[in-house]
PDB file of C-alpha atoms and ligand atoms in Angstrom:
ATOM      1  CA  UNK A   1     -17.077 -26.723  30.978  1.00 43.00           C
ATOM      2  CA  UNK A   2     -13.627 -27.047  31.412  1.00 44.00           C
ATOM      3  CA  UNK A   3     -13.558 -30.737  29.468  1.00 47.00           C
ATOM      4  CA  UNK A   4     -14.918 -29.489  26.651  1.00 49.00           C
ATOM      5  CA  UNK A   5     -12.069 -26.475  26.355  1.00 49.00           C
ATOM      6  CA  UNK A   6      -9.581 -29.254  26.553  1.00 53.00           C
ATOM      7  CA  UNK A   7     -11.338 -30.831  23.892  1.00 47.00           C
ATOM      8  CA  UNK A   8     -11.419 -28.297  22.068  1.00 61.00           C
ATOM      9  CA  UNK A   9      -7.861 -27.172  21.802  1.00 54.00           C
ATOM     10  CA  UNK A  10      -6.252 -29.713  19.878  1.00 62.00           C
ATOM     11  CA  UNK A  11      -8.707 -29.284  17.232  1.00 63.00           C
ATOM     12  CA  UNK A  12      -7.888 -25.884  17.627  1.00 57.00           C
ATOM     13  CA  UNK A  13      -4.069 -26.185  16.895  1.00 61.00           C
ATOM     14  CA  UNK A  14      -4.786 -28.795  13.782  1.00 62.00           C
ATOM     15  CA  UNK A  15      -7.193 -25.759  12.180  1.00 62.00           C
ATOM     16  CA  UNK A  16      -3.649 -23.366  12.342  1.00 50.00           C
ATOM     17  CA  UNK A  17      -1.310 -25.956  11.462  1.00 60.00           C
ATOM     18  CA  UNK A  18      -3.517 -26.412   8.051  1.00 63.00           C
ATOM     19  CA  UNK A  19      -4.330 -22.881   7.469  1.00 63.00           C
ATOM     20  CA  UNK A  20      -0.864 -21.727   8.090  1.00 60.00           C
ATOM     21  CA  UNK A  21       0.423 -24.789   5.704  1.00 57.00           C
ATOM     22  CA  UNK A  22      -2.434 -23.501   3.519  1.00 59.00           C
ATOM     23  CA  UNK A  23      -0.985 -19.767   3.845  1.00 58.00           C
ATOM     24  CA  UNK A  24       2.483 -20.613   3.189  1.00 52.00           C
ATOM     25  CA  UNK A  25       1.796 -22.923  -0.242  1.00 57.00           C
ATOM     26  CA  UNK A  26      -0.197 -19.718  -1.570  1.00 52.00           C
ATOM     27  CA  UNK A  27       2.261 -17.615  -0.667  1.00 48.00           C
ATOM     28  CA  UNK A  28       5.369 -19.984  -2.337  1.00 51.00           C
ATOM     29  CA  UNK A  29       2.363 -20.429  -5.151  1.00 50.00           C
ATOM     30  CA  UNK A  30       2.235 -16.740  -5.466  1.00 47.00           C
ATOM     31  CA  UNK A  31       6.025 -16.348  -6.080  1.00 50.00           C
ATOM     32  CA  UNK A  32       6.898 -19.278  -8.243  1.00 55.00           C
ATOM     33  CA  UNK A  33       3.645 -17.454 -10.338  1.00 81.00           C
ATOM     34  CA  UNK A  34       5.631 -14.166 -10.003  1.00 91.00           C
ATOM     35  CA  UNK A  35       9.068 -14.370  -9.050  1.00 93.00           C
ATOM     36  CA  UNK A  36       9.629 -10.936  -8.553  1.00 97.00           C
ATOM     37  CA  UNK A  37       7.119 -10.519  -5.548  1.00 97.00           C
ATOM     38  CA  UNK A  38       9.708 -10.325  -3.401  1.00 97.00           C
ATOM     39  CA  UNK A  39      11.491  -8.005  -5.112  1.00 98.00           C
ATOM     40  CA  UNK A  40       8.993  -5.502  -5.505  1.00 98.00           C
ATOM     41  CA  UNK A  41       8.148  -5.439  -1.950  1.00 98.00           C
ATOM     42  CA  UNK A  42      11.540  -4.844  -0.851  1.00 98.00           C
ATOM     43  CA  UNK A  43      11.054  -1.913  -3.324  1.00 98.00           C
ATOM     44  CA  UNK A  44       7.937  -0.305  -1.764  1.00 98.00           C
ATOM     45  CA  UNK A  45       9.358  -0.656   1.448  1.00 98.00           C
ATOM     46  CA  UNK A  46      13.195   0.345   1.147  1.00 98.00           C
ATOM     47  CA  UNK A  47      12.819   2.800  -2.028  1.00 98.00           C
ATOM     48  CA  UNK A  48       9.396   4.440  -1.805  1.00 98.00           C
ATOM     49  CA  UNK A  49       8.294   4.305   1.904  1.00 97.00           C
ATOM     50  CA  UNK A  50      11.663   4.793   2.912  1.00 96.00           C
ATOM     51  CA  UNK A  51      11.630   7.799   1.220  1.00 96.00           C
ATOM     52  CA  UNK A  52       8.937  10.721   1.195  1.00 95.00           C
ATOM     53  CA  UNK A  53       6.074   8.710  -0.622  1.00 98.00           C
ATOM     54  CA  UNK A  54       3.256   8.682   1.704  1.00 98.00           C
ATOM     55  CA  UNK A  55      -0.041   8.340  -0.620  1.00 98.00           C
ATOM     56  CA  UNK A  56      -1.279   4.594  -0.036  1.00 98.00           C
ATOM     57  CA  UNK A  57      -2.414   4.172  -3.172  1.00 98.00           C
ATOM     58  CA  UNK A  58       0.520   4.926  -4.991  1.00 98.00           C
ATOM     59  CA  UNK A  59       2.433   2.372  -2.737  1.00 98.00           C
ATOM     60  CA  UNK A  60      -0.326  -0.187  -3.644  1.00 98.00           C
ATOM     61  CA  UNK A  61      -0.138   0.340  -7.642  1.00 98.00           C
ATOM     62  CA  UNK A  62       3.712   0.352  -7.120  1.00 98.00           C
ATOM     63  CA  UNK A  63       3.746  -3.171  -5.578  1.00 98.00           C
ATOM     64  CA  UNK A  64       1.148  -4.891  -8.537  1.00 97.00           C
ATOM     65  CA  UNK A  65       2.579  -3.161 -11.683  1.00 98.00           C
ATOM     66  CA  UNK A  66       5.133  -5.832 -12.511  1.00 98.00           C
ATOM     67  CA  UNK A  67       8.113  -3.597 -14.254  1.00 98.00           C
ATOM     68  CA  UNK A  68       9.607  -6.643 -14.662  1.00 98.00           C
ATOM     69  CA  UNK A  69       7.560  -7.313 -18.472  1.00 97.00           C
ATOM     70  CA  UNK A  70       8.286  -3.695 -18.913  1.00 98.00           C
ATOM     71  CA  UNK A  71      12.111  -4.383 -19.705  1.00 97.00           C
ATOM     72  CA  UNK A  72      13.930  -6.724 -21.954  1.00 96.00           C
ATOM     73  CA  UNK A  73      14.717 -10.179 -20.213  1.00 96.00           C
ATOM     74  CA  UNK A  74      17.874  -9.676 -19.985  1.00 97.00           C
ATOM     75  CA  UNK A  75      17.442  -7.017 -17.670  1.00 97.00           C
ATOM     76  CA  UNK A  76      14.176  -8.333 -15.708  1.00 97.00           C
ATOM     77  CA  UNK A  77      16.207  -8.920 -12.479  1.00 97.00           C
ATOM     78  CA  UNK A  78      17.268  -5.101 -12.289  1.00 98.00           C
ATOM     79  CA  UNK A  79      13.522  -3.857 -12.532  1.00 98.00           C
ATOM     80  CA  UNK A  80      13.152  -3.536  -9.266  1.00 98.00           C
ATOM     81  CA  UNK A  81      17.074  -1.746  -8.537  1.00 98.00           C
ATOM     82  CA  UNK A  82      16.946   1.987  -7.524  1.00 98.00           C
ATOM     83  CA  UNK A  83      17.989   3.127 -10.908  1.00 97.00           C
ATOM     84  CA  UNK A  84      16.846   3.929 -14.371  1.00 96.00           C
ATOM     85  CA  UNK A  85      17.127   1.143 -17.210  1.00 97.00           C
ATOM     86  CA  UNK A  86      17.631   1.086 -21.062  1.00 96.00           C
ATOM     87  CA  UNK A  87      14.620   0.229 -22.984  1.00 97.00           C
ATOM     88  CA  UNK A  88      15.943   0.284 -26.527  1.00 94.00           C
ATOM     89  CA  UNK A  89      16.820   3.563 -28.527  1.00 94.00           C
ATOM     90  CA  UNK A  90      19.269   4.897 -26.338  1.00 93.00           C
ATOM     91  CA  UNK A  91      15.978   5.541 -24.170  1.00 95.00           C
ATOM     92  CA  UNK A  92      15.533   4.424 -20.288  1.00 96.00           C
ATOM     93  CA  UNK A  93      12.597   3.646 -17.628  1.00 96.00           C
ATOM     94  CA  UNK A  94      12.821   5.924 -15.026  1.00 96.00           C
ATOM     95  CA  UNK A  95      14.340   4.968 -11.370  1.00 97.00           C
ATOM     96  CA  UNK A  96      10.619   3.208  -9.715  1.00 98.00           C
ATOM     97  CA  UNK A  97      11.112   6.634  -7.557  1.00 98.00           C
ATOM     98  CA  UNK A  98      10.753   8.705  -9.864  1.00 98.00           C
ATOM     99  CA  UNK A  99       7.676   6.663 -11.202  1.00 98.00           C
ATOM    100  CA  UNK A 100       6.078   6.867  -7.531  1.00 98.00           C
ATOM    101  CA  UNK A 101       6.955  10.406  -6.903  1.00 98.00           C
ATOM    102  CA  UNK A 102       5.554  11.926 -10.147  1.00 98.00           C
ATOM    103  CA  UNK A 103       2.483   9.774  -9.614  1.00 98.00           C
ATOM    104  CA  UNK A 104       2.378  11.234  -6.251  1.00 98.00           C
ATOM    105  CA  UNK A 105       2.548  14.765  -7.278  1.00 98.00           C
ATOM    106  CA  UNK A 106       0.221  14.676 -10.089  1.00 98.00           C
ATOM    107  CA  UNK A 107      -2.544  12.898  -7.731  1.00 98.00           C
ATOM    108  CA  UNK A 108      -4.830  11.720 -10.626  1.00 98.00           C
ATOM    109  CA  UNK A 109      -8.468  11.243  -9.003  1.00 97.00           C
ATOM    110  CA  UNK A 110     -10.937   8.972 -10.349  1.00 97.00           C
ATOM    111  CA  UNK A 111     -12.932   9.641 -13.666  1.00 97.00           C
ATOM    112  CA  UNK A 112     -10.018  12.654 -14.928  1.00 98.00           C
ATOM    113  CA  UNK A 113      -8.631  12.700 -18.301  1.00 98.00           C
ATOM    114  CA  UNK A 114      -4.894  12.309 -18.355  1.00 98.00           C
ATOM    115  CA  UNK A 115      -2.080  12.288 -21.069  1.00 98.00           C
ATOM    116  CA  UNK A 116       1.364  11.272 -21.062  1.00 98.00           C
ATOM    117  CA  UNK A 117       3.932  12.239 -23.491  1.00 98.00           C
ATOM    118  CA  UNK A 118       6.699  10.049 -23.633  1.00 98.00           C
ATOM    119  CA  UNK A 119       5.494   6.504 -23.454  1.00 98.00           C
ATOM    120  CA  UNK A 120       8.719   4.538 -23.690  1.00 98.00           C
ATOM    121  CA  UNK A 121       8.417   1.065 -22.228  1.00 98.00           C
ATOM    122  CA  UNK A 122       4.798   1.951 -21.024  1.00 98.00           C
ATOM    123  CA  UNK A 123       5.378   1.445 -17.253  1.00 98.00           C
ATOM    124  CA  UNK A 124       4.144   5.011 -16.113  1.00 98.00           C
ATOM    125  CA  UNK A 125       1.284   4.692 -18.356  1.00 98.00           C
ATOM    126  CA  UNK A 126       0.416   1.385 -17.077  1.00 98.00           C
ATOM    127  CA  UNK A 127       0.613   2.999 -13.105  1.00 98.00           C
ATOM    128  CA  UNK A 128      -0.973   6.114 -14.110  1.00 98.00           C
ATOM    129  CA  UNK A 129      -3.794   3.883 -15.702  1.00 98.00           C
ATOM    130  CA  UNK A 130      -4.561   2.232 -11.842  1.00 98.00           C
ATOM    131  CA  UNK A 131      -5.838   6.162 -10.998  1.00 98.00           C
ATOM    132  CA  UNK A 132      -8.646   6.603 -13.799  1.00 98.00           C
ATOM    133  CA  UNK A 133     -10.427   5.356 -16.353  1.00 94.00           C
ATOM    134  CA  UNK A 134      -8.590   6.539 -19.115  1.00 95.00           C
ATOM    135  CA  UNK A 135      -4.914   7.450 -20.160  1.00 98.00           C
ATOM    136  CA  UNK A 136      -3.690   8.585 -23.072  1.00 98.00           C
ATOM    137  CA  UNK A 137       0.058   8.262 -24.360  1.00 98.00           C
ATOM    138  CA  UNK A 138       2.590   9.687 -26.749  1.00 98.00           C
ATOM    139  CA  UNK A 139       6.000   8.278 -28.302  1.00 98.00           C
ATOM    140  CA  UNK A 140       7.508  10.213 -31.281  1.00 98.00           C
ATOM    141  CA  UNK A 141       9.664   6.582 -31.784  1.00 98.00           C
ATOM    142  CA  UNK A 142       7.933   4.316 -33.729  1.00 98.00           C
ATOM    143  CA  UNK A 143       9.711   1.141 -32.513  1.00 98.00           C
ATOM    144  CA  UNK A 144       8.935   2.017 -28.707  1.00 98.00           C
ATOM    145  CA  UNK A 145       5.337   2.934 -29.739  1.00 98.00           C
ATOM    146  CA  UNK A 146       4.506  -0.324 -30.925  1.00 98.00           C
ATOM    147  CA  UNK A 147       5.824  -2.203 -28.506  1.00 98.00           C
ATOM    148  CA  UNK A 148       4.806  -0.412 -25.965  1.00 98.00           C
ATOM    149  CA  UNK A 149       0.955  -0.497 -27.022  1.00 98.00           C
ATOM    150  CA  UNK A 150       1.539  -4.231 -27.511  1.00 98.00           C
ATOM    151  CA  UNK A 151       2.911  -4.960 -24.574  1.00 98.00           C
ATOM    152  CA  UNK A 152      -0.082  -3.049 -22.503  1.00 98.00           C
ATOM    153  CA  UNK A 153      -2.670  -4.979 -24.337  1.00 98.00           C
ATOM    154  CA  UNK A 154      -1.109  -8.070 -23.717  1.00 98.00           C
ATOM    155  CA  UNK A 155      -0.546  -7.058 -20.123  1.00 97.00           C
ATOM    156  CA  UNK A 156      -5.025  -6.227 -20.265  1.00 97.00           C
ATOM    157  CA  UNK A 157      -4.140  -2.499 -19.505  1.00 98.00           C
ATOM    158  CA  UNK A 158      -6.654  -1.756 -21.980  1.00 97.00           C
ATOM    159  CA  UNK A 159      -7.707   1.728 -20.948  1.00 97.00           C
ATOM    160  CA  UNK A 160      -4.534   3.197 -21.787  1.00 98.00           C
ATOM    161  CA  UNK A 161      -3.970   4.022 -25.329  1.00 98.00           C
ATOM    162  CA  UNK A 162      -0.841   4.780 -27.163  1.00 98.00           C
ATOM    163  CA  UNK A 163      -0.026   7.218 -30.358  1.00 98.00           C
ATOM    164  CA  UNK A 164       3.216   7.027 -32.311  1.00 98.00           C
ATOM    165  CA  UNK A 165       3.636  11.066 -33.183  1.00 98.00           C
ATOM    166  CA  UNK A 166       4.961  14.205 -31.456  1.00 98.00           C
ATOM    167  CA  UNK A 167       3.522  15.116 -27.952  1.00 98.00           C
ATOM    168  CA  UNK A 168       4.458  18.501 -28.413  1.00 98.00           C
ATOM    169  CA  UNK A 169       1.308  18.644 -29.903  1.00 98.00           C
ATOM    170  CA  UNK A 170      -0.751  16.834 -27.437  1.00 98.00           C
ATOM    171  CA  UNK A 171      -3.571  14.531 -28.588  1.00 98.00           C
ATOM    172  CA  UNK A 172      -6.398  17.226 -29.045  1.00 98.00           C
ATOM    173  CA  UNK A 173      -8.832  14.979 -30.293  1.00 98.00           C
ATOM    174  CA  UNK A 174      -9.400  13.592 -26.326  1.00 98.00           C
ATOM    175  CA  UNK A 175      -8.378  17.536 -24.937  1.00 98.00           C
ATOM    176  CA  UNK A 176      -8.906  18.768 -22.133  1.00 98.00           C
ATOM    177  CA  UNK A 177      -6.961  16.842 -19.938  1.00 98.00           C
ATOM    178  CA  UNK A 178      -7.214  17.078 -16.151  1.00 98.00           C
ATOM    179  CA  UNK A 179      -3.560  16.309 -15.437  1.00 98.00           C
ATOM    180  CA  UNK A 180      -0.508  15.948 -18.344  1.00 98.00           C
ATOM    181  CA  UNK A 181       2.543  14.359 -17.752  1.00 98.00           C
ATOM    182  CA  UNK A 182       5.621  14.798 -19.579  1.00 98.00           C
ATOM    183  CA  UNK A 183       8.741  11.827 -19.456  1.00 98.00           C
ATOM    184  CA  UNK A 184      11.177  13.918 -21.264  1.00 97.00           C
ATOM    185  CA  UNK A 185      13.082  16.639 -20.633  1.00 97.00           C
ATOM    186  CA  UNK A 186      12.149  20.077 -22.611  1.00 97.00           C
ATOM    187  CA  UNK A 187      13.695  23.338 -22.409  1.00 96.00           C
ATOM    188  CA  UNK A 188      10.129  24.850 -22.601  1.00 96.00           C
ATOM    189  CA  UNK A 189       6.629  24.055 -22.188  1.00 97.00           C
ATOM    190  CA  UNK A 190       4.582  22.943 -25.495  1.00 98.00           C
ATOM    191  CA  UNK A 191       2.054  25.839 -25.655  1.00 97.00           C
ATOM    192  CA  UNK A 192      -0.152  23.262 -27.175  1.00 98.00           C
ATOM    193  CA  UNK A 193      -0.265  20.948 -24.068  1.00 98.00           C
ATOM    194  CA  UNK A 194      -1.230  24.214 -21.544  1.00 97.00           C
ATOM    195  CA  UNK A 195      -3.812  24.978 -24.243  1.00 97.00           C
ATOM    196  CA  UNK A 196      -4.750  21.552 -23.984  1.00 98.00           C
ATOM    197  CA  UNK A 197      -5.382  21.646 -19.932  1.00 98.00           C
ATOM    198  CA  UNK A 198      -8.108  22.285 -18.377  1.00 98.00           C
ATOM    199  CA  UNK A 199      -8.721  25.110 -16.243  1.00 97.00           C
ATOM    200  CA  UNK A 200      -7.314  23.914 -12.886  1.00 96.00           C
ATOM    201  CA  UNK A 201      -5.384  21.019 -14.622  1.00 98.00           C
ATOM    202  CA  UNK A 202      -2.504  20.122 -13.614  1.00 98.00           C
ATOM    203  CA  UNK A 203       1.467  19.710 -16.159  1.00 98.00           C
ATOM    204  CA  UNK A 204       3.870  18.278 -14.560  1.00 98.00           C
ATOM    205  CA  UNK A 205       7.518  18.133 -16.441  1.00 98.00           C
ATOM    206  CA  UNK A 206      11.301  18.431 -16.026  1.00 98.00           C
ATOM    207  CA  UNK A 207      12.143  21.625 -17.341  1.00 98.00           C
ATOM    208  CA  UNK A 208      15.472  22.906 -18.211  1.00 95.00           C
ATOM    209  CA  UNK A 209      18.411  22.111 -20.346  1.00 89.00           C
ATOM    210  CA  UNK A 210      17.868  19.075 -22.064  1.00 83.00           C
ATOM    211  CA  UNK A 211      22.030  17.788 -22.084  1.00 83.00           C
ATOM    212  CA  UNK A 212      22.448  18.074 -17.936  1.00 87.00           C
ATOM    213  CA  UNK A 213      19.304  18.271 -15.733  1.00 93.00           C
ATOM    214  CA  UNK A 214      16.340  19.662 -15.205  1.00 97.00           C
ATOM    215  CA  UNK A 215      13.827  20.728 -12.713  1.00 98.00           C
ATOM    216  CA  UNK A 216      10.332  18.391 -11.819  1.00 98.00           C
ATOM    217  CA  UNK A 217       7.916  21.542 -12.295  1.00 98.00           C
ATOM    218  CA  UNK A 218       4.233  21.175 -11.597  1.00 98.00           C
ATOM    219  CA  UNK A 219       2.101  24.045 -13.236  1.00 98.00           C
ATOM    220  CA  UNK A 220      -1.442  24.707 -12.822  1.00 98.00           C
ATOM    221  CA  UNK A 221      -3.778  26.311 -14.765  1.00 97.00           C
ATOM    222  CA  UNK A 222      -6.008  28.462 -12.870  1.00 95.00           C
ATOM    223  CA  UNK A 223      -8.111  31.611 -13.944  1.00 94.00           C
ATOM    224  CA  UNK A 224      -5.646  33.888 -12.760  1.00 94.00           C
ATOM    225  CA  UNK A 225      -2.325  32.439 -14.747  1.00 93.00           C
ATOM    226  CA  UNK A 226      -0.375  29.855 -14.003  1.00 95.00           C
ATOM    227  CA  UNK A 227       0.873  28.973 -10.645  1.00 97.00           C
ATOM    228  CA  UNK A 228       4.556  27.526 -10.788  1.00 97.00           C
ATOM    229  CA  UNK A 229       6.217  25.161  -8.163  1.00 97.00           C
ATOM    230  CA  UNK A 230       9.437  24.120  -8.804  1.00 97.00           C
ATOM    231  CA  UNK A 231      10.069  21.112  -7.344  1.00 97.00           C
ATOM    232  CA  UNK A 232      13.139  18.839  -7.348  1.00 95.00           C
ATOM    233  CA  UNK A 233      16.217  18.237  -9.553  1.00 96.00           C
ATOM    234  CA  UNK A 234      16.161  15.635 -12.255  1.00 96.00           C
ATOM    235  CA  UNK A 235      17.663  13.675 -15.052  1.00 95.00           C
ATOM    236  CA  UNK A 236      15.601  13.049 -17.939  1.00 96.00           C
ATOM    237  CA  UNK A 237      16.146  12.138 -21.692  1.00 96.00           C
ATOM    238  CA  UNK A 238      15.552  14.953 -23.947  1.00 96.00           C
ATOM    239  CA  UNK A 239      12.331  15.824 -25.781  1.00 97.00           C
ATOM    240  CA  UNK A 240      12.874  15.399 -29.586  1.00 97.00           C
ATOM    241  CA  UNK A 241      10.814  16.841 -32.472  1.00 97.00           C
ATOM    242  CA  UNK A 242       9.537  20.226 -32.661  1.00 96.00           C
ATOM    243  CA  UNK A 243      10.760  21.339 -29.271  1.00 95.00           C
ATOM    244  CA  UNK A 244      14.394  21.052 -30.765  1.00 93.00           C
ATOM    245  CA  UNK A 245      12.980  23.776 -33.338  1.00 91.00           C
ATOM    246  CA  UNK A 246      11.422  25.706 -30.916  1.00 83.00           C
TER     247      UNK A 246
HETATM  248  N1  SAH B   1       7.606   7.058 -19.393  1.00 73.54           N
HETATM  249  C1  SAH B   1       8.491   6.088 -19.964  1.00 73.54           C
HETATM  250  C2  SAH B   1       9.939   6.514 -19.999  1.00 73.54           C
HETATM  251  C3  SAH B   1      10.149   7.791 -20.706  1.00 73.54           C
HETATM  252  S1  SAH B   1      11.706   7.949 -21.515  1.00 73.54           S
HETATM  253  C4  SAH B   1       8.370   4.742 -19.266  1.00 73.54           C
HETATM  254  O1  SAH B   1       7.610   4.601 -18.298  1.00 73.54           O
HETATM  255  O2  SAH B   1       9.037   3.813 -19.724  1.00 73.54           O
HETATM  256  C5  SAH B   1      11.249   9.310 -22.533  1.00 73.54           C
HETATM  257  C6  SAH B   1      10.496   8.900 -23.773  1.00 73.54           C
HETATM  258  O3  SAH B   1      10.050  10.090 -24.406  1.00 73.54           O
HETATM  259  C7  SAH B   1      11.358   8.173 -24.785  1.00 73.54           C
HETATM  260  O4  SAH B   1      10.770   6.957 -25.120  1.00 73.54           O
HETATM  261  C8  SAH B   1      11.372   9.117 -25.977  1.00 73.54           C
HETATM  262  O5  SAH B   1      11.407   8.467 -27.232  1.00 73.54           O
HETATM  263  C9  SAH B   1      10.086   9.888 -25.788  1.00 73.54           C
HETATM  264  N2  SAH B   1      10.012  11.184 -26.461  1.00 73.54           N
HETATM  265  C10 SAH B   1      11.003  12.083 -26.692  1.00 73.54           C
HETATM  266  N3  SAH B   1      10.521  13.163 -27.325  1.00 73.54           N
HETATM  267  C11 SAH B   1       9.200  12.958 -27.502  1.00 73.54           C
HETATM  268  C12 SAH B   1       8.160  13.704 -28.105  1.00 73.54           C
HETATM  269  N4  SAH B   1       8.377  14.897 -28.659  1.00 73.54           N
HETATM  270  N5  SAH B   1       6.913  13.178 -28.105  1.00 73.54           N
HETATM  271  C13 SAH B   1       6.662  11.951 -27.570  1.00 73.54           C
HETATM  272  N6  SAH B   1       7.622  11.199 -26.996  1.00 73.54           N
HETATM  273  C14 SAH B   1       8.871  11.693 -26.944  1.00 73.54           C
END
């Protein structure tokens, strides 16, 4: 008996020398593949775990959506910084915080209908798309709309979908929506996107003056009114369009 253990141990030791060599080329494979692994883990851990976001999921989709083909080039080794970024216009990606935390708080389940207004670069759209099977997004610029719904096809996020128009006025053709999100700052909330919610859907949108900050506020519709939570202070860029003539 005890022969044969010796025997067996140096075979043993040769099967985790290979398999850790093994390990280790598909992890440098991985990286070379996508060099911002790293990056992006260091992210998750320091920026979004490290802070108060707890739902797993949310720290899953945040370490595969590669922000990095979200920004221009130039800027591809800040995507993962704790800050916001330009994306052309005079328009930015929010901090990945921000991206987490509003993912977090609107806690999109399986199978529910969800619009965003304020596509931008596409990032959020492309993390809120992880949660359901469909997404639907709004850019009043033309020049961010396109690229944006180019960039998610090329990317195969192919169940989001992306307007060029006003999300003031939601996207009632695909209404109601279980859960809205709104990326810019208003000083009011559209009456067309709370007609557009369902009953218990849930708006979430900073709210406020539209120059300084503004509050995160999550409002859901319920048969009794709306219940209001006010939840954190934020900086957005302002909602343009028929807000500003509201
Ligand atoms: N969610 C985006 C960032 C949002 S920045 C991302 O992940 O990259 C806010 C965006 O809202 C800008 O692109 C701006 O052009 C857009 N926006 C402003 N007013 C709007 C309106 N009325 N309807 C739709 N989009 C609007």
């Amino acid at each position: 008996m005890a022969k044969r253990k010796q025997l067996h141990l140096p075979i043993l030791g040769l099967v985790c020398v290979i398999a850790g060599f093994l390990s280790l080329s598909y992890t440098a494979f991985c990286e070379s593949a996508d060099p911002y692994a790293a990056a992006r883990k260091r992210m998750v851990l320091h920026q979004l775990k490290g802070r108060d976001i707890t739902d797993a999921r949310v720290l899953q989709v945040m370490g595969t959506v590669r922000r990095h083909l979200f920004v221009s080039p130039h800027l591809a080794s800040q995507a993962y910084a704790d800050h916001p970024l330009p994306i052309g216009e005079g328009q930015t990606i929010s901090q990945p915080y921000i991206v987490a935390l509003m993912t977090q708080i609107l806690n999109v389940k399986p199978g529910e209908k969800v619009l965003e207004i304020g596509t931008g670069s596409g990032y959020q759209a492309a993390v809120l798309s992880y949660f359901t099977d469909r997404v639907w997004s709004i850019e009043i610029r033309k020049s961010l709309a396109e690229s944006a719904s180019k960039r998610l096809k090329t990317l195969g996020y192919h169940n989001v979908s992306v307007k060029h128009g006003d999300g003031y006025f939601g996207w009632p053709e695909h209404a109601p929506f279980d859960a809205i999100m709104v990326t810019a700052a208003a000083n009011h909330i559209p009456p067309p996107l709370m007609k557009q919610l369902k009953m218990g859907g849930r708006l979430l949108i900073p709210l406020g003056s539209t120059t300084y900050y503004q509050t995160l506020t999550k409002i859901t519709k319920t048969k009794k009114g709306n219940e209001v939570e006010h939840l954190l202070g934020v900086v957005f860029v302002p909602m343009i369009g028929k807000i500003t003539r509201e």
